[in-house]
PDB file of C-alpha atoms in Angstrom:
ATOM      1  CA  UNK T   1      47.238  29.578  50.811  1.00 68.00           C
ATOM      2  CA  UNK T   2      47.431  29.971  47.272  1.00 84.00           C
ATOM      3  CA  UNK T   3      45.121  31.937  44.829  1.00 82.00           C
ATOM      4  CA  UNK T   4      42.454  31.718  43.513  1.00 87.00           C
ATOM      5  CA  UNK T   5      40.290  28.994  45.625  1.00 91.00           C
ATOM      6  CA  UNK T   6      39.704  25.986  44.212  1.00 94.00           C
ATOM      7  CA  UNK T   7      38.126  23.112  44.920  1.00 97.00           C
ATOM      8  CA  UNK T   8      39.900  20.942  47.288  1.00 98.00           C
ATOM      9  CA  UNK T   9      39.761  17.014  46.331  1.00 98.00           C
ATOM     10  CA  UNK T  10      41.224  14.824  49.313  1.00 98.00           C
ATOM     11  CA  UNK T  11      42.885  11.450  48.950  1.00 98.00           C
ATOM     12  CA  UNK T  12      42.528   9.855  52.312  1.00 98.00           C
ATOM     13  CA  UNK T  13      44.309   6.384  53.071  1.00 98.00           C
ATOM     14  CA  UNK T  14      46.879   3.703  53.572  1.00 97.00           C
ATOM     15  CA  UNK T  15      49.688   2.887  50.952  1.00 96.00           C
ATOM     16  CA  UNK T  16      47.397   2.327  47.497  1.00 96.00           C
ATOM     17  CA  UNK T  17      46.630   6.443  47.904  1.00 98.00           C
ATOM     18  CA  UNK T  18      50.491   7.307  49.377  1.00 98.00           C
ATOM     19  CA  UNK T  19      51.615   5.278  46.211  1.00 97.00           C
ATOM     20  CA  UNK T  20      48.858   6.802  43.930  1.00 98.00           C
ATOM     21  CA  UNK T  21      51.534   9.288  41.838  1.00 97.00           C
ATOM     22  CA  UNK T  22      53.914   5.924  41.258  1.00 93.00           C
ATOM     23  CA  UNK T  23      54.141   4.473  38.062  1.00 89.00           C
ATOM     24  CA  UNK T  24      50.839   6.639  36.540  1.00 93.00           C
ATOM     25  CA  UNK T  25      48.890   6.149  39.702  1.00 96.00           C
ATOM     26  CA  UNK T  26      45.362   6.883  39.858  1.00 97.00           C
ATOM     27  CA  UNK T  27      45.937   9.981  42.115  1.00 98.00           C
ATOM     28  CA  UNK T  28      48.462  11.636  39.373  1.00 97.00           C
ATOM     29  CA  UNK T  29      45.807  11.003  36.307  1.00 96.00           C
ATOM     30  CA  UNK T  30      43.057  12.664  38.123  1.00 97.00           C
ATOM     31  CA  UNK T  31      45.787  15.448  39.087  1.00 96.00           C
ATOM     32  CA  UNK T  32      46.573  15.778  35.328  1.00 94.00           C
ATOM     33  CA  UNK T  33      42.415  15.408  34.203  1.00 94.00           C
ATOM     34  CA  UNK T  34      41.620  17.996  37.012  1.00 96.00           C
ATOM     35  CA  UNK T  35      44.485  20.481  35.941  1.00 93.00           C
ATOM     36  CA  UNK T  36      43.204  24.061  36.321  1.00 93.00           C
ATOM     37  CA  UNK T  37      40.330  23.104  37.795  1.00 96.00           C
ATOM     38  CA  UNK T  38      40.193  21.140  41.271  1.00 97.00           C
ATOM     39  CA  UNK T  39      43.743  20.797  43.825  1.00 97.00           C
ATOM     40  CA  UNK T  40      44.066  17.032  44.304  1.00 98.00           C
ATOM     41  CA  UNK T  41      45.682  16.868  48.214  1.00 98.00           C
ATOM     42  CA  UNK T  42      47.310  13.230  48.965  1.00 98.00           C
ATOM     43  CA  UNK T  43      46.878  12.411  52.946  1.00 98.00           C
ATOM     44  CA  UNK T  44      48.301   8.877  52.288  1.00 98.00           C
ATOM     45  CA  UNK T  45      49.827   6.577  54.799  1.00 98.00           C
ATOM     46  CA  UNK T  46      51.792   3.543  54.242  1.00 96.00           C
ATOM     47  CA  UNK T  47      51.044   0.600  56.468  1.00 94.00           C
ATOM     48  CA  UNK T  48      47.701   2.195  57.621  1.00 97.00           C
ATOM     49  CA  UNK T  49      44.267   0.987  59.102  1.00 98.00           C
ATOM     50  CA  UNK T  50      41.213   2.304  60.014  1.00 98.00           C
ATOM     51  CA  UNK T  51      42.102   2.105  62.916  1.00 97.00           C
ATOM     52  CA  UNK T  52      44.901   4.376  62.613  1.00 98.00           C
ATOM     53  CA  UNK T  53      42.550   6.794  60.440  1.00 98.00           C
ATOM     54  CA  UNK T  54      40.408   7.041  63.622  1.00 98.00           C
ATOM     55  CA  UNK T  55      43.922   8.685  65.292  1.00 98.00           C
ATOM     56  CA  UNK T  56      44.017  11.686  63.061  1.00 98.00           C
ATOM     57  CA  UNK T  57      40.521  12.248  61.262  1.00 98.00           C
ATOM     58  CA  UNK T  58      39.858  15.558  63.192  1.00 98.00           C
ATOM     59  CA  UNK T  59      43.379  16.533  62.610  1.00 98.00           C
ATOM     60  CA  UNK T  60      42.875  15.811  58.834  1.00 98.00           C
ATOM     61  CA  UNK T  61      39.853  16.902  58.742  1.00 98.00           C
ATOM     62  CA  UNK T  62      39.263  19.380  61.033  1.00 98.00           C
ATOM     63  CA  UNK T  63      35.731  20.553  61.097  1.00 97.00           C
ATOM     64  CA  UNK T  64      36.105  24.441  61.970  1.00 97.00           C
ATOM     65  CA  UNK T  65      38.264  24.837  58.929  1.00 96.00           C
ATOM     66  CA  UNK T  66      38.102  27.681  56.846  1.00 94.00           C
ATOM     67  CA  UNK T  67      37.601  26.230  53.722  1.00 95.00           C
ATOM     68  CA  UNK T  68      36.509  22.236  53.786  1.00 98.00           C
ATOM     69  CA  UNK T  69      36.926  19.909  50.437  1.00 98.00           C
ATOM     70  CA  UNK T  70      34.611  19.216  47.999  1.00 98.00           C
ATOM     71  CA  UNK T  71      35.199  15.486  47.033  1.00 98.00           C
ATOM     72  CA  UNK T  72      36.876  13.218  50.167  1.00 98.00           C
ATOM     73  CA  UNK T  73      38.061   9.878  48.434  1.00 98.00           C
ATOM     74  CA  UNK T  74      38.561   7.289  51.036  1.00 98.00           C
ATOM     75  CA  UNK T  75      40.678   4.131  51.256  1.00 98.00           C
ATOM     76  CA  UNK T  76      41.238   1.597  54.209  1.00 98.00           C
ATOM     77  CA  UNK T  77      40.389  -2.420  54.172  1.00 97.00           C
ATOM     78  CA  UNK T  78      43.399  -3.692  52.166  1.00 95.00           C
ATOM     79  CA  UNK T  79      45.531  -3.849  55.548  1.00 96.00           C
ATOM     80  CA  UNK T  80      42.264  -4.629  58.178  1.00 97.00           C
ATOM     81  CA  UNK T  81      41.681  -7.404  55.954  1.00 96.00           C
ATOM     82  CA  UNK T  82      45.196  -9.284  56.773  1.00 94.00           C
ATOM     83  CA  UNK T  83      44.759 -12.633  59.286  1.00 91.00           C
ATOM     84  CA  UNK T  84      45.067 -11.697  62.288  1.00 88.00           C
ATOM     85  CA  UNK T  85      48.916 -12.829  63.303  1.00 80.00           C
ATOM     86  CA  UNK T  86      50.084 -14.623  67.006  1.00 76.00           C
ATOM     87  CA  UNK T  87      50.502 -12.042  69.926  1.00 71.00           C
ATOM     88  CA  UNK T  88      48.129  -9.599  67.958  1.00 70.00           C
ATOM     89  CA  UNK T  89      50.574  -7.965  65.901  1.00 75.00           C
ATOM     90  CA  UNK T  90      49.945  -7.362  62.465  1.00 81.00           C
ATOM     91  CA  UNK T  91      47.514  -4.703  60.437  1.00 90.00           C
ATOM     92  CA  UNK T  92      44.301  -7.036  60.940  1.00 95.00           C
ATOM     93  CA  UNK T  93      40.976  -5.352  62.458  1.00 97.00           C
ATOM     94  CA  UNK T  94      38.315  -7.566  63.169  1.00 96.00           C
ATOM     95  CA  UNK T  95      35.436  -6.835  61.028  1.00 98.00           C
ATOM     96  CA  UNK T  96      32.617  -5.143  62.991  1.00 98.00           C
ATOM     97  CA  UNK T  97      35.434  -2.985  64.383  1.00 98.00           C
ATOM     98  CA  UNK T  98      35.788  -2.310  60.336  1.00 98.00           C
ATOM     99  CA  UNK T  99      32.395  -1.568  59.719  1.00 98.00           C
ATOM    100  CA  UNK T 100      31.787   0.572  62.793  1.00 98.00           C
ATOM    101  CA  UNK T 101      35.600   2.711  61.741  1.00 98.00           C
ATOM    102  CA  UNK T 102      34.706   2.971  58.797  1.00 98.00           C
ATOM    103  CA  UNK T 103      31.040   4.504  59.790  1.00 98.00           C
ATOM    104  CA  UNK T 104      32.981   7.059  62.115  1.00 98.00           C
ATOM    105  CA  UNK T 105      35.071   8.074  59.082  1.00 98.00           C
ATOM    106  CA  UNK T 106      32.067   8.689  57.038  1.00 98.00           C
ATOM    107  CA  UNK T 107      29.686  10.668  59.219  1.00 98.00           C
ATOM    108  CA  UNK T 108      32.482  12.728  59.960  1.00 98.00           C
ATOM    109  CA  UNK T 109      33.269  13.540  56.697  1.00 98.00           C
ATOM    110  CA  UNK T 110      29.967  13.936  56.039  1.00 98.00           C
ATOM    111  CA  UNK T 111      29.593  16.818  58.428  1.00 98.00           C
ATOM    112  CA  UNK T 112      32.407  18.838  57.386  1.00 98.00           C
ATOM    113  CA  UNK T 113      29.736  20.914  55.138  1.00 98.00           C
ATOM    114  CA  UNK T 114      26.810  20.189  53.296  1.00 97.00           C
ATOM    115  CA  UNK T 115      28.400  20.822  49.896  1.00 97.00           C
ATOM    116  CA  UNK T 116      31.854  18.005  51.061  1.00 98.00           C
ATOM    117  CA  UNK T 117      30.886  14.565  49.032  1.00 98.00           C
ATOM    118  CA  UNK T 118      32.408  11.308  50.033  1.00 98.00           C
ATOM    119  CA  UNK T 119      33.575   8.119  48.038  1.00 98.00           C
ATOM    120  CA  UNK T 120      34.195   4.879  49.475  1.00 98.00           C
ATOM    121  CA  UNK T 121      37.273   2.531  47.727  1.00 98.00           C
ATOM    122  CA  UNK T 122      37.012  -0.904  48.490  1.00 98.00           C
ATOM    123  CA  UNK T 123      39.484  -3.573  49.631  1.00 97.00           C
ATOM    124  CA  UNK T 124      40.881  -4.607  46.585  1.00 95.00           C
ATOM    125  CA  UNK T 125      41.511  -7.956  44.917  1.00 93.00           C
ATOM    126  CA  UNK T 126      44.931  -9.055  45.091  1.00 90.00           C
ATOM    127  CA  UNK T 127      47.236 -11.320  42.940  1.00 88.00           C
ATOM    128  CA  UNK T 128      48.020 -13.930  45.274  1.00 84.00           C
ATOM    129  CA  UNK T 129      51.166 -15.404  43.472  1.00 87.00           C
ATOM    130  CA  UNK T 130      52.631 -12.386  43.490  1.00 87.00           C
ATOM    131  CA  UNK T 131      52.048 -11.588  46.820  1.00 83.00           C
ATOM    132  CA  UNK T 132      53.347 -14.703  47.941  1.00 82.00           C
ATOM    133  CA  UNK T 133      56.804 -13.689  45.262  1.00 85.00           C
ATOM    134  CA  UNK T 134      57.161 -10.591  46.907  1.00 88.00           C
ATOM    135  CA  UNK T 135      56.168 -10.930  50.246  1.00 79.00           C
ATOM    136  CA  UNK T 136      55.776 -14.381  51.374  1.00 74.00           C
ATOM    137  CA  UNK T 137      52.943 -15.627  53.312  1.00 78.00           C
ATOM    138  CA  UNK T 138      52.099 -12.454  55.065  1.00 73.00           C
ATOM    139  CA  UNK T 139      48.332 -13.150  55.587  1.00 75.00           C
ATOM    140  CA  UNK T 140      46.726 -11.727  52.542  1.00 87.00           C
ATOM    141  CA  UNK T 141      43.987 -13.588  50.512  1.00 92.00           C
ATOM    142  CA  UNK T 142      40.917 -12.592  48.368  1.00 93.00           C
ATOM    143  CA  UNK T 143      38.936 -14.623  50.640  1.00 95.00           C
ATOM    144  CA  UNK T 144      39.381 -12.236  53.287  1.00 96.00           C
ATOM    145  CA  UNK T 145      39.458  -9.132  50.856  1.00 96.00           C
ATOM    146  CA  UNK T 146      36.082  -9.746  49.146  1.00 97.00           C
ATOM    147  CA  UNK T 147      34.530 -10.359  52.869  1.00 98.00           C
ATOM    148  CA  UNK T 148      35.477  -6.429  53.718  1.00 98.00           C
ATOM    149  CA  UNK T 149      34.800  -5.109  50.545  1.00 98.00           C
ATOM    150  CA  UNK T 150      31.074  -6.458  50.941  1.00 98.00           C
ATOM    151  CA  UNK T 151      30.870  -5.274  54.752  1.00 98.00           C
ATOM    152  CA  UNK T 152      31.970  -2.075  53.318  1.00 98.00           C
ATOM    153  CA  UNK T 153      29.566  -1.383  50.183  1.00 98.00           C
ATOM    154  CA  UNK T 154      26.860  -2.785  52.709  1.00 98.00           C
ATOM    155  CA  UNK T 155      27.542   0.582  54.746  1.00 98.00           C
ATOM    156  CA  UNK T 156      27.908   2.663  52.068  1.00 98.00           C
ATOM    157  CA  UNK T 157      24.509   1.644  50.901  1.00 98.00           C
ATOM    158  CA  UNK T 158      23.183   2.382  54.491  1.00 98.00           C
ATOM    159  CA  UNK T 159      24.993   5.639  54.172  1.00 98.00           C
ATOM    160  CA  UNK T 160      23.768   6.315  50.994  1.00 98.00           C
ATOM    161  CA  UNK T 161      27.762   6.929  49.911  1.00 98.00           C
ATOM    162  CA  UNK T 162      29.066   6.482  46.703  1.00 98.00           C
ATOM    163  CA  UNK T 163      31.120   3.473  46.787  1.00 98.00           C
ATOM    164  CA  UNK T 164      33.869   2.084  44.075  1.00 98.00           C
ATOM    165  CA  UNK T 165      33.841  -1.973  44.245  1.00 98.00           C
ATOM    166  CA  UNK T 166      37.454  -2.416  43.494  1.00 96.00           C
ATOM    167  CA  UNK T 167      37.380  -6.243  44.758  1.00 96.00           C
ATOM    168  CA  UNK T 168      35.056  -6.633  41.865  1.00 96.00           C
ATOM    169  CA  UNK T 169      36.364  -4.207  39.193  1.00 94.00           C
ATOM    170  CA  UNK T 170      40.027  -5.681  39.595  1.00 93.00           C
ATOM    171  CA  UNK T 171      38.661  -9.537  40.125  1.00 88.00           C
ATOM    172  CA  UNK T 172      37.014  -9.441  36.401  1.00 87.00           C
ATOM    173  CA  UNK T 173      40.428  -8.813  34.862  1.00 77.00           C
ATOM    174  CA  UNK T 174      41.385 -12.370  36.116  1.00 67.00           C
ATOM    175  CA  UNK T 175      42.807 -13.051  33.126  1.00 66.00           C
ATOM    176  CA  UNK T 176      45.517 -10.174  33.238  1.00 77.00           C
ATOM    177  CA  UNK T 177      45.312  -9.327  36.828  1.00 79.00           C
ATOM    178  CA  UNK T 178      48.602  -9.728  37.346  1.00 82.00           C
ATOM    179  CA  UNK T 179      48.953  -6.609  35.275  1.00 91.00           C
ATOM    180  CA  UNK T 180      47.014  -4.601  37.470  1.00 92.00           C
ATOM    181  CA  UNK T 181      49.767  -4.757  40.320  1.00 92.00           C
ATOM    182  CA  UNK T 182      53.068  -4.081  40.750  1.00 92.00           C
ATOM    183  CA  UNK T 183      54.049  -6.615  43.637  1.00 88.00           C
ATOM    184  CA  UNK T 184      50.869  -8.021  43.862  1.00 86.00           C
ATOM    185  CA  UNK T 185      49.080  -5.460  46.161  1.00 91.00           C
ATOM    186  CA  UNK T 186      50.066  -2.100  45.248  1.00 91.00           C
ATOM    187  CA  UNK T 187      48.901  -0.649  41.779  1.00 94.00           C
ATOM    188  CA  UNK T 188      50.418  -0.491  38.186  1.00 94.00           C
ATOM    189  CA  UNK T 189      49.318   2.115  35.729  1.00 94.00           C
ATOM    190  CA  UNK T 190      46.603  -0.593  34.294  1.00 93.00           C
ATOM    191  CA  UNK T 191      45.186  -0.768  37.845  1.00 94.00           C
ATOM    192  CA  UNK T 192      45.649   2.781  38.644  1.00 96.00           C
ATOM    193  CA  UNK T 193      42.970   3.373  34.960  1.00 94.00           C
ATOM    194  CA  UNK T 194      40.592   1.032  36.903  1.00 94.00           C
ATOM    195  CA  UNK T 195      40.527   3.132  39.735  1.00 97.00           C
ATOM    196  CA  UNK T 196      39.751   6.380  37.645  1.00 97.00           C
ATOM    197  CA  UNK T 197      37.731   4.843  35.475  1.00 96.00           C
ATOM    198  CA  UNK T 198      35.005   4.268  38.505  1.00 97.00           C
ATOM    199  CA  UNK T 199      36.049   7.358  39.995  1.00 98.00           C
ATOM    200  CA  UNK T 200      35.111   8.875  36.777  1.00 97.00           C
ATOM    201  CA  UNK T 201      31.837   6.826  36.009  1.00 96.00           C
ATOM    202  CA  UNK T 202      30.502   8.328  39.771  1.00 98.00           C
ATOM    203  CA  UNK T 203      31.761  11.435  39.376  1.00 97.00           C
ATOM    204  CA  UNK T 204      29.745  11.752  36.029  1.00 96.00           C
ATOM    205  CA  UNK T 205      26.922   9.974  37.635  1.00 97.00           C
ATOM    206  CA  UNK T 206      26.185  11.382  40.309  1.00 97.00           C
ATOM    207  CA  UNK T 207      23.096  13.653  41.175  1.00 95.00           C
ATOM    208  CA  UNK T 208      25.515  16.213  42.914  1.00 97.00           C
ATOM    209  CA  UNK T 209      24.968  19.826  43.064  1.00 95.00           C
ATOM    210  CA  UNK T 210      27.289  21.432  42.231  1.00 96.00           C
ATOM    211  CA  UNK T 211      28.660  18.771  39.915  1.00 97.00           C
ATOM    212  CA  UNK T 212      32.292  17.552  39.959  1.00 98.00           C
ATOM    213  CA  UNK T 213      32.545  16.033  37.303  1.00 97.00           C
ATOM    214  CA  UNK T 214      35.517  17.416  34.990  1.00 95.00           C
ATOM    215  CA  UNK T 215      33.776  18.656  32.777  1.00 93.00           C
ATOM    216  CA  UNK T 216      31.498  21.198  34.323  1.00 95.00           C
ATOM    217  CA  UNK T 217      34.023  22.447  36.232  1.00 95.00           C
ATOM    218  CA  UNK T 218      35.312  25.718  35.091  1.00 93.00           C
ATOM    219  CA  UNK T 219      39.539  25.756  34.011  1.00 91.00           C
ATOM    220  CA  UNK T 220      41.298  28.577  35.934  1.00 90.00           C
ATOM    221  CA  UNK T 221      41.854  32.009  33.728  1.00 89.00           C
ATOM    222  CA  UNK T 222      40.292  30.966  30.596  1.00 80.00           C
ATOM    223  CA  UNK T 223      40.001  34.035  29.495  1.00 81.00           C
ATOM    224  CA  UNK T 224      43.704  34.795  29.772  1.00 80.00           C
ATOM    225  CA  UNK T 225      44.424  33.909  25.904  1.00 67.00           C
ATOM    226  CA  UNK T 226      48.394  32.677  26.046  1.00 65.00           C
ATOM    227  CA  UNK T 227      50.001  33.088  22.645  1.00 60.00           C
ATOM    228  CA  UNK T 228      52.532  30.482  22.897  1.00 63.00           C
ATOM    229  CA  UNK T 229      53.556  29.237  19.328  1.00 68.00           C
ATOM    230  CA  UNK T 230      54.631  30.848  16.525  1.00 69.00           C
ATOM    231  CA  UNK T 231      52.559  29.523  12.768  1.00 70.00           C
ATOM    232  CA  UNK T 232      54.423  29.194   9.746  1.00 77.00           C
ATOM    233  CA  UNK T 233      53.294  32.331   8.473  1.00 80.00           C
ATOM    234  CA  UNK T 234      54.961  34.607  11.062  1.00 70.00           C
ATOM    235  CA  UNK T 235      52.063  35.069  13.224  1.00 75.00           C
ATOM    236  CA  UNK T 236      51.090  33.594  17.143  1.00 69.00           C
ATOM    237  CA  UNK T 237      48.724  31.308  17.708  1.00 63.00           C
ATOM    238  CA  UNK T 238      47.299  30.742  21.336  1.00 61.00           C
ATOM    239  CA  UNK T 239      47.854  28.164  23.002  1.00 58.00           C
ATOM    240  CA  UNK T 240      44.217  25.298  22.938  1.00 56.00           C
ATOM    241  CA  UNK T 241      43.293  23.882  26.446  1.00 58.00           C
ATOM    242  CA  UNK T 242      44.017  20.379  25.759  1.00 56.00           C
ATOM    243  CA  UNK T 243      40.964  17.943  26.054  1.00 58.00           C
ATOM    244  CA  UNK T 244      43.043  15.294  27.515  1.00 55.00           C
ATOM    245  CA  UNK T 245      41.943  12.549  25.230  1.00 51.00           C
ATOM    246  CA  UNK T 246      44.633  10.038  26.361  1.00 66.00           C
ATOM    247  CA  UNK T 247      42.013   9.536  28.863  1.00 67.00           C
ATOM    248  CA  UNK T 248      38.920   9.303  26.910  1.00 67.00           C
ATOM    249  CA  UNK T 249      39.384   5.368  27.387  1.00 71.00           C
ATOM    250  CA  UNK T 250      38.546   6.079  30.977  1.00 74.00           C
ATOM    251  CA  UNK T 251      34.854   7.383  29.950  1.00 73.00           C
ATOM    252  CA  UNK T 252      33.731   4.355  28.404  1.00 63.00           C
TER     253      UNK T 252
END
């Protein structure tokens, strides 16, 4: 392990978190916002359930380690959501075996430590046109997407989880949705700032002690002054923490 301790922040999920540090993902801006102050650890899997989740949450999360994370973020839906194909094949997961995953995920995660907080990422809405471009008819459809992103803010309410409603957040950009995705279900850099934007708006929110929100979270060494540049009189100047205001749209 590396020094000094930080706080851990875990991305847990199928292909939209593995993918989260393409094309200014949503998992490399909060890396860059969270610079010197929280470790951002990707456990993404491509092609993943909840289901599959299920496999490997005590070996992800194992609860008698030494130092549990502070923030877990948590993805699956996008791929349980699929129709169900002939011979069972296929991603889907019925619904209330959704819901009740899902659940298992959460009261696990819940019980890593009393300080480890939990956010829930809905199944997204999708650009159907593009889907169909890149992938044919593979079973996809908002109609199916918007039916597990309800089941799962329904259990996040009952969990009393924070919850992003990406279904909803992406399906009010209709008019430029296509610009939110790269192939129709995988994020561009204008979905990834929707993403972080919630993420953000939660994280600010939220009634959490102690907070982990960027800002109140101390930056690592700050009282190690680096004199980096050199004035035009001669002398150094030290180097200025930057404020990261390329993301101050994402506060709004």
């Amino acid at each position: 392990m590396v020094g000094p301790e930080r706080p851990q922040f875990v991305l847990f999920g199928s292909s939209i978190v593995q993918f989260s540090y393409r094309h200014e993902g949503w998992g490399a801006i909060l890396n860059d916002i969270y610079a010197r102050k929280a470790d951002i650890l990707l456990r993404g899997y491509s092609g993943w359930n909840s289901r599959c989740a299920l496999q490997v949450l005590d070996k992800v999360f194992p609860k008698d380690a030494a130092v549990q994370p502070s923030l877990v973020i948590v993805y699956f839906g996008g791929n349980d959501s699929v129709s169900p194909q002939p011979g069972g094949i296929g991603s889907h997961v019925p619904l209330p075996e959704y819901v009740d995953n899902m659940r298992k995920i959460a009261i696990h995660l819940m019980s890593l430590s009393a300080e480890t907080r939990v956010i829930f990422l809905t199944a997204p809405a999708i650009d159907e046109r593009k889907v169909r471009h890149f992938f044919g008819n593979n079973g996809r459809k908002n109609d199916l997407c918007r039916i597990y992103s309800e089941a799962c803010l329904q259990l996040c309410k009952e969990l009393s989880v924070e919850s992003v409603d990406l279904y909803t957040s992406l399906k009010q950009r209709d008019d430029r949705m296509r610009d939110c995705f790269t192939d129709g279900v995988h994020l561009s850099s204008e979905g990834s700032k929707i993403v972080v934007r919630e993420i953000l708006k939660i994280l600010r929110e939220a009634n959490w002690e102690p907070s982990l929100y960027w800002k109140s979270l101390p930056s690592e060494f700050a009282n190690v002054i680096s004199y980096s540049f050199v004035g035009p009189d001669g002398n150094t100047m030290p180097m200025v923490e930057p404020e990261f205001h390329e993301y101050m749209e994402l506060e709004q």
